[in-house]
Each structure stands twice: as structure tokens, then as C-alpha cells.
């Protein structure tokens, strides 16, 4: 099988979701939207017959109650609630998709191959490539029972500043652990293209942005031409080639009920690949809104990185460098941050393109164009800061 693309798809949207649930299943799953519905009985019957031989199939005799998770704007995620257990189903969205995006087999296979060396992944139950079941590929996995944070840390968790810092460093430690996995000789080797990851990313995401432009955006504000040229000129060489998550955020982490500073799961492996670990960290920090950021940045916050005890972005770089043993220059740090913000802008523009072209009816996507313009301004401000380091 040929290697999959470095960046297979787009993660969930950059705007903040409503609610800050302690129990994600209870408060962030609702009735399935009519446009995203499927034949539940058919899925239940298929699952009973096609689960992996090593999967736990207990309790699957009945048809489940199905709910849809409301957060995110990329792959669709559903809760399958059986009488004795919960499972999760993932499938692609409707509409035009970026080349290589929303590859359910790849997302499933990465997690299945990762499980023996990285325990914080959900067990896979089954993968389906028969479009006759729900009209697209999909996979089913165990639901990890834990806490998923959203915009704020719920007061009932009782986390003080010291506990919040412990949670923050535990999250970064998971990323360091992921980047430390030796993929040589494992199934994970086939998910990368080798050296040249940074260049492929700069070229690839630039092409995606140009393709996703909507009417009236060619030059000037919103074109990102100066940002793309700067990234092309200042890109560093790869610092490594390891498994990277590519969408590492607090709302993709599952925390233990008995100790919310302990990470028991990492979700949403749609964009995972083999690549440069510092690109992974830069992408994660594009979502990292700290307490002293400007009003627009604070308004886009979707995770509690502003809370007392959380590290600042600069402190995250320092902690990661120490924990991983990697040397990171201030100038390279700015490149990774600028690229992360640019990539986030491409993701937002791709989602806005779907809205502008009538491929989705979600009215929340209308505001994404304004976020794209803001992210361009933020990139150019960091470019000026990088210029002063030259």
C-alpha cells in the first residue's frame, strides 16, 4: 500500500463551541441532524457480523440509540448508546472534500497500529468500506469514559492553579511521548513519506488555500500571498520524522474521572501522519489562547488555556524543549507558530467554502471568513517580529 498523504484532512473548526461539559456524552451529543442521519438497524446488524476478531462485541444484540456530537466541522461523530455500553461511530461529511481528506480507513488503521505502543487510544471495533451500509466508509470504536474539557474548566472539578499546571504539563507530556515512539519496523511506518515534510506542508497548505478561495479574494486582504511567500522562504529543515497527531488540543483529550490532571485518551487521529514534531506543536499552539491575548483571539477560544496555572505559548515551547531534549531557536519557533496559524486559516476557509457553496447548512460557518482575515493579520504581525530577530 502506498504511503498516505502527509496531511489527510481538516480538523474541527476554529470557533468556540457552546457549553463546557464535564460529561461530554451527556451534554455535547444531541439528536442527529436530518442531513446526517443513517439506517441505525442496518449499522447495528452490520456491526454484529463484521467486528474485528479481537474486539469486544458484548452487548451489541440490540439496536443502539444514536446521538450526534455537535462540536467540530470535519468528520461526523456519533454516539451509539447500547443498553450496556457506548460506542463511537465516525464518518466523513457530505460535500466536496480536499484530496486525501476524511480517509476513514487511514484514521482507523493508525489507531489500530498505534494501540500496542501508545495506550491512550480507543480500541477499534470495526471498519466498513461498504457504501451500501450508510453511504460512505465509517469506523466504530470504544468510547473512552472520561472528562473532555471545552471552553472552561468546570468549577466542580475543583482544580486549583497547581492542578491546572499539572494538567497542562501532563498534556504536553502526551505529545512528547507520542513523538518518542520508535515507528521503525512497525505498521506505522507506512503512514509517512520520509524527509521533506516541512516543505510538503508549506506547499500543500498553500495550494489548499488557493483552491478554497471564495469570490472576491485574489489579492490584498485575505489573500495570504505574503504569508505564503514568507513561509516558503523561511522554512527550516525537518528536525525529525515521527508519528504526529496534527490536531492536538484539550478537546481531543480524555481525562480520568478520578484525577482530571491525568490524560487517559487522545481522540481525533484524522490528520495523524509521520512528520516533523515541531510542526505538530506549532499546529497545537494555533489554538492556544492565553489570558493576555487580544479580544478577537480570546473570543475564538475553544479550550481552557487561559486558566490560571496554564502555561503560556512561550512556556509550552520551553517545557517541550526540555522534556523532549530538542533545541528550538526563537526564529524557528516563530516559523512553526506562523505556519500553525496559517494552517488554521486554511481549515477555516475550507469550511467557509463549503458554506458559501451550499454544501452545508450550518449557519455557524458563515463567520469563518472573518476569522480567516484575522488570522492573516496575526501571521503578519509575527512575521514582523521574526524580522527583528534577523
PDB file of N, CA, C and O in Angstrom, residues 77-115:
ATOM      1  N   UNK A  77     -19.275  12.649  13.980  1.00  0.00           N
ATOM      2  CA  UNK A  77     -19.076  11.712  15.088  1.00  0.00           C
ATOM      3  C   UNK A  77     -20.402  11.463  15.789  1.00  0.00           C
ATOM      4  O   UNK A  77     -21.126  12.417  16.109  1.00  0.00           O
ATOM      5  N   UNK A  78     -20.713  10.197  16.014  1.00  0.00           N
ATOM      6  CA  UNK A  78     -21.986   9.801  16.607  1.00  0.00           C
ATOM      7  C   UNK A  78     -21.741   8.943  17.847  1.00  0.00           C
ATOM      8  O   UNK A  78     -20.779   8.166  17.904  1.00  0.00           O
ATOM      9  N   UNK A  79     -22.642   9.052  18.787  1.00  0.00           N
ATOM     10  CA  UNK A  79     -22.682   8.175  19.952  1.00  0.00           C
ATOM     11  C   UNK A  79     -23.664   7.049  19.675  1.00  0.00           C
ATOM     12  O   UNK A  79     -24.828   7.292  19.344  1.00  0.00           O
ATOM     13  N   UNK A  80     -23.197   5.811  19.774  1.00  0.00           N
ATOM     14  CA  UNK A  80     -24.072   4.643  19.699  1.00  0.00           C
ATOM     15  C   UNK A  80     -24.276   4.146  21.123  1.00  0.00           C
ATOM     16  O   UNK A  80     -23.385   3.526  21.711  1.00  0.00           O
ATOM     17  N   UNK A  81     -25.425   4.408  21.674  1.00  0.00           N
ATOM     18  CA  UNK A  81     -25.682   4.078  23.079  1.00  0.00           C
ATOM     19  C   UNK A  81     -26.472   2.778  23.160  1.00  0.00           C
ATOM     20  O   UNK A  81     -27.683   2.731  22.928  1.00  0.00           O
ATOM     21  N   UNK A  82     -25.756   1.701  23.490  1.00  0.00           N
ATOM     22  CA  UNK A  82     -26.382   0.406  23.721  1.00  0.00           C
ATOM     23  C   UNK A  82     -26.807   0.314  25.192  1.00  0.00           C
ATOM     24  O   UNK A  82     -26.359   1.109  26.020  1.00  0.00           O
ATOM     25  N   UNK A  83     -27.663  -0.655  25.536  1.00  0.00           N
ATOM     26  CA  UNK A  83     -28.111  -0.762  26.939  1.00  0.00           C
ATOM     27  C   UNK A  83     -26.966  -0.910  27.931  1.00  0.00           C
ATOM     28  O   UNK A  83     -27.064  -0.444  29.070  1.00  0.00           O
ATOM     29  N   UNK A  84     -25.862  -1.575  27.536  1.00  0.00           N
ATOM     30  CA  UNK A  84     -24.798  -1.852  28.497  1.00  0.00           C
ATOM     31  C   UNK A  84     -23.468  -1.169  28.178  1.00  0.00           C
ATOM     32  O   UNK A  84     -22.508  -1.316  28.943  1.00  0.00           O
ATOM     33  N   UNK A  85     -23.383  -0.444  27.071  1.00  0.00           N
ATOM     34  CA  UNK A  85     -22.112   0.173  26.703  1.00  0.00           C
ATOM     35  C   UNK A  85     -22.326   1.258  25.655  1.00  0.00           C
ATOM     36  O   UNK A  85     -23.381   1.319  25.018  1.00  0.00           O
ATOM     37  N   UNK A  86     -21.327   2.090  25.484  1.00  0.00           N
ATOM     38  CA  UNK A  86     -21.354   3.148  24.475  1.00  0.00           C
ATOM     39  C   UNK A  86     -20.230   2.927  23.473  1.00  0.00           C
ATOM     40  O   UNK A  86     -19.093   2.593  23.849  1.00  0.00           O
ATOM     41  N   UNK A  87     -20.533   3.132  22.199  1.00  0.00           N
ATOM     42  CA  UNK A  87     -19.542   3.118  21.149  1.00  0.00           C
ATOM     43  C   UNK A  87     -19.592   4.438  20.394  1.00  0.00           C
ATOM     44  O   UNK A  87     -20.538   5.223  20.541  1.00  0.00           O
ATOM     45  N   UNK A  88     -18.573   4.682  19.591  1.00  0.00           N
ATOM     46  CA  UNK A  88     -18.484   5.893  18.793  1.00  0.00           C
ATOM     47  C   UNK A  88     -18.363   5.503  17.326  1.00  0.00           C
ATOM     48  O   UNK A  88     -17.579   4.615  16.969  1.00  0.00           O
ATOM     49  N   UNK A  89     -19.129   6.160  16.455  1.00  0.00           N
ATOM     50  CA  UNK A  89     -19.038   5.953  15.018  1.00  0.00           C
ATOM     51  C   UNK A  89     -18.532   7.236  14.367  1.00  0.00           C
ATOM     52  O   UNK A  89     -19.005   8.331  14.675  1.00  0.00           O
ATOM     53  N   UNK A  90     -17.574   7.083  13.455  1.00  0.00           N
ATOM     54  CA  UNK A  90     -17.008   8.227  12.719  1.00  0.00           C
ATOM     55  C   UNK A  90     -17.199   8.012  11.219  1.00  0.00           C
ATOM     56  O   UNK A  90     -16.955   6.915  10.699  1.00  0.00           O
ATOM     57  N   UNK A  91     -17.627   9.079  10.539  1.00  0.00           N
ATOM     58  CA  UNK A  91     -17.826   9.033   9.088  1.00  0.00           C
ATOM     59  C   UNK A  91     -17.489  10.392   8.493  1.00  0.00           C
ATOM     60  O   UNK A  91     -17.436  11.389   9.205  1.00  0.00           O
ATOM     61  N   UNK A  92     -17.269  10.491   7.164  1.00  0.00           N
ATOM     62  CA  UNK A  92     -16.964  11.783   6.564  1.00  0.00           C
ATOM     63  C   UNK A  92     -18.209  12.650   6.398  1.00  0.00           C
ATOM     64  O   UNK A  92     -19.337  12.129   6.414  1.00  0.00           O
ATOM     65  N   UNK A  93     -18.020  13.967   6.219  1.00  0.00           N
ATOM     66  CA  UNK A  93     -19.154  14.851   5.950  1.00  0.00           C
ATOM     67  C   UNK A  93     -19.584  14.754   4.489  1.00  0.00           C
ATOM     68  O   UNK A  93     -18.865  14.211   3.647  1.00  0.00           O
ATOM     69  N   UNK A  94     -20.732  15.320   4.189  1.00  0.00           N
ATOM     70  CA  UNK A  94     -21.176  15.428   2.803  1.00  0.00           C
ATOM     71  C   UNK A  94     -20.453  16.592   2.128  1.00  0.00           C
ATOM     72  O   UNK A  94     -19.859  17.441   2.790  1.00  0.00           O
ATOM     73  N   UNK A  95     -20.512  16.651   0.809  1.00  0.00           N
ATOM     74  CA  UNK A  95     -19.958  17.787   0.084  1.00  0.00           C
ATOM     75  C   UNK A  95     -18.558  17.542  -0.430  1.00  0.00           C
ATOM     76  O   UNK A  95     -17.946  16.500  -0.199  1.00  0.00           O
ATOM     77  N   UNK A  96     -18.023  18.545  -1.121  1.00  0.00           N
ATOM     78  CA  UNK A  96     -16.684  18.460  -1.688  1.00  0.00           C
ATOM     79  C   UNK A  96     -15.644  18.369  -0.598  1.00  0.00           C
ATOM     80  O   UNK A  96     -15.704  19.093   0.385  1.00  0.00           O
ATOM     81  N   UNK A  97     -14.666  17.490  -0.795  1.00  0.00           N
ATOM     82  CA  UNK A  97     -13.640  17.265   0.211  1.00  0.00           C
ATOM     83  C   UNK A  97     -12.264  17.491  -0.396  1.00  0.00           C
ATOM     84  O   UNK A  97     -12.029  17.229  -1.568  1.00  0.00           O
ATOM     85  N   UNK A  98     -11.335  17.995   0.425  1.00  0.00           N
ATOM     86  CA  UNK A  98      -9.956  18.145  -0.036  1.00  0.00           C
ATOM     87  C   UNK A  98      -9.394  16.772  -0.379  1.00  0.00           C
ATOM     88  O   UNK A  98      -9.757  15.760   0.222  1.00  0.00           O
ATOM     89  N   UNK A  99      -8.506  16.737  -1.377  1.00  0.00           N
ATOM     90  CA  UNK A  99      -7.904  15.479  -1.791  1.00  0.00           C
ATOM     91  C   UNK A  99      -7.228  14.794  -0.604  1.00  0.00           C
ATOM     92  O   UNK A  99      -6.442  15.393   0.120  1.00  0.00           O
ATOM     93  N   UNK A 100      -7.539  13.536  -0.394  1.00  0.00           N
ATOM     94  CA  UNK A 100      -6.943  12.784   0.707  1.00  0.00           C
ATOM     95  C   UNK A 100      -7.617  13.006   2.043  1.00  0.00           C
ATOM     96  O   UNK A 100      -7.245  12.376   3.030  1.00  0.00           O
ATOM     97  N   UNK A 101      -8.600  13.908   2.101  1.00  0.00           N
ATOM     98  CA  UNK A 101      -9.240  14.214   3.386  1.00  0.00           C
ATOM     99  C   UNK A 101     -10.278  13.165   3.752  1.00  0.00           C
ATOM    100  O   UNK A 101     -10.797  12.453   2.906  1.00  0.00           O
ATOM    101  N   UNK A 102     -10.570  13.075   5.046  1.00  0.00           N
ATOM    102  CA  UNK A 102     -11.670  12.265   5.560  1.00  0.00           C
ATOM    103  C   UNK A 102     -11.505  10.783   5.207  1.00  0.00           C
ATOM    104  O   UNK A 102     -12.469  10.107   4.852  1.00  0.00           O
ATOM    105  N   UNK A 103     -10.290  10.302   5.304  1.00  0.00           N
ATOM    106  CA  UNK A 103      -9.981   8.914   4.986  1.00  0.00           C
ATOM    107  C   UNK A 103     -10.228   8.066   6.225  1.00  0.00           C
ATOM    108  O   UNK A 103      -9.387   7.967   7.125  1.00  0.00           O
ATOM    109  N   UNK A 104     -11.385   7.428   6.256  1.00  0.00           N
ATOM    110  CA  UNK A 104     -11.780   6.673   7.435  1.00  0.00           C
ATOM    111  C   UNK A 104     -10.883   5.456   7.656  1.00  0.00           C
ATOM    112  O   UNK A 104     -10.555   5.107   8.789  1.00  0.00           O
ATOM    113  N   UNK A 105     -10.502   4.783   6.563  1.00  0.00           N
ATOM    114  CA  UNK A 105      -9.640   3.623   6.730  1.00  0.00           C
ATOM    115  C   UNK A 105      -8.320   4.026   7.367  1.00  0.00           C
ATOM    116  O   UNK A 105      -7.807   3.361   8.261  1.00  0.00           O
ATOM    117  N   UNK A 106      -7.763   5.118   6.905  1.00  0.00           N
ATOM    118  CA  UNK A 106      -6.472   5.562   7.412  1.00  0.00           C
ATOM    119  C   UNK A 106      -6.560   5.934   8.896  1.00  0.00           C
ATOM    120  O   UNK A 106      -5.717   5.554   9.703  1.00  0.00           O
ATOM    121  N   UNK A 107      -7.609   6.689   9.252  1.00  0.00           N
ATOM    122  CA  UNK A 107      -7.780   7.091  10.647  1.00  0.00           C
ATOM    123  C   UNK A 107      -7.950   5.863  11.550  1.00  0.00           C
ATOM    124  O   UNK A 107      -7.382   5.797  12.645  1.00  0.00           O
ATOM    125  N   UNK A 108      -8.720   4.903  11.076  1.00  0.00           N
ATOM    126  CA  UNK A 108      -8.916   3.653  11.820  1.00  0.00           C
ATOM    127  C   UNK A 108      -7.600   2.882  11.942  1.00  0.00           C
ATOM    128  O   UNK A 108      -7.212   2.435  13.020  1.00  0.00           O
ATOM    129  N   UNK A 109      -6.889   2.732  10.821  1.00  0.00           N
ATOM    130  CA  UNK A 109      -5.686   1.903  10.809  1.00  0.00           C
ATOM    131  C   UNK A 109      -4.568   2.489  11.661  1.00  0.00           C
ATOM    132  O   UNK A 109      -3.795   1.745  12.293  1.00  0.00           O
ATOM    133  N   UNK A 110      -4.443   3.816  11.675  1.00  0.00           N
ATOM    134  CA  UNK A 110      -3.419   4.438  12.517  1.00  0.00           C
ATOM    135  C   UNK A 110      -3.668   4.113  13.982  1.00  0.00           C
ATOM    136  O   UNK A 110      -2.756   3.726  14.720  1.00  0.00           O
ATOM    137  N   UNK A 111      -4.899   4.248  14.427  1.00  0.00           N
ATOM    138  CA  UNK A 111      -5.194   3.974  15.832  1.00  0.00           C
ATOM    139  C   UNK A 111      -5.004   2.505  16.170  1.00  0.00           C
ATOM    140  O   UNK A 111      -4.518   2.159  17.248  1.00  0.00           O
ATOM    141  N   UNK A 112      -5.379   1.643  15.251  1.00  0.00           N
ATOM    142  CA  UNK A 112      -5.228   0.203  15.499  1.00  0.00           C
ATOM    143  C   UNK A 112      -3.752  -0.177  15.576  1.00  0.00           C
ATOM    144  O   UNK A 112      -3.354  -0.995  16.420  1.00  0.00           O
ATOM    145  N   UNK A 113      -2.930   0.436  14.718  1.00  0.00           N
ATOM    146  CA  UNK A 113      -1.493   0.154  14.744  1.00  0.00           C
ATOM    147  C   UNK A 113      -0.803   0.811  15.925  1.00  0.00           C
ATOM    148  O   UNK A 113       0.206   0.316  16.427  1.00  0.00           O
ATOM    149  N   UNK A 114      -1.350   1.921  16.394  1.00  0.00           N
ATOM    150  CA  UNK A 114      -0.737   2.676  17.489  1.00  0.00           C
ATOM    151  C   UNK A 114      -1.003   2.050  18.853  1.00  0.00           C
ATOM    152  O   UNK A 114      -0.192   2.194  19.789  1.00  0.00           O
ATOM    153  N   UNK A 115      -2.104   1.351  18.983  1.00  0.00           N
ATOM    154  CA  UNK A 115      -2.536   0.844  20.286  1.00  0.00           C
ATOM    155  C   UNK A 115      -1.465   0.070  21.059  1.00  0.00           C
ATOM    156  O   UNK A 115      -1.325   0.250  22.281  1.00  0.00           O
TER     157      UNK A 115
END
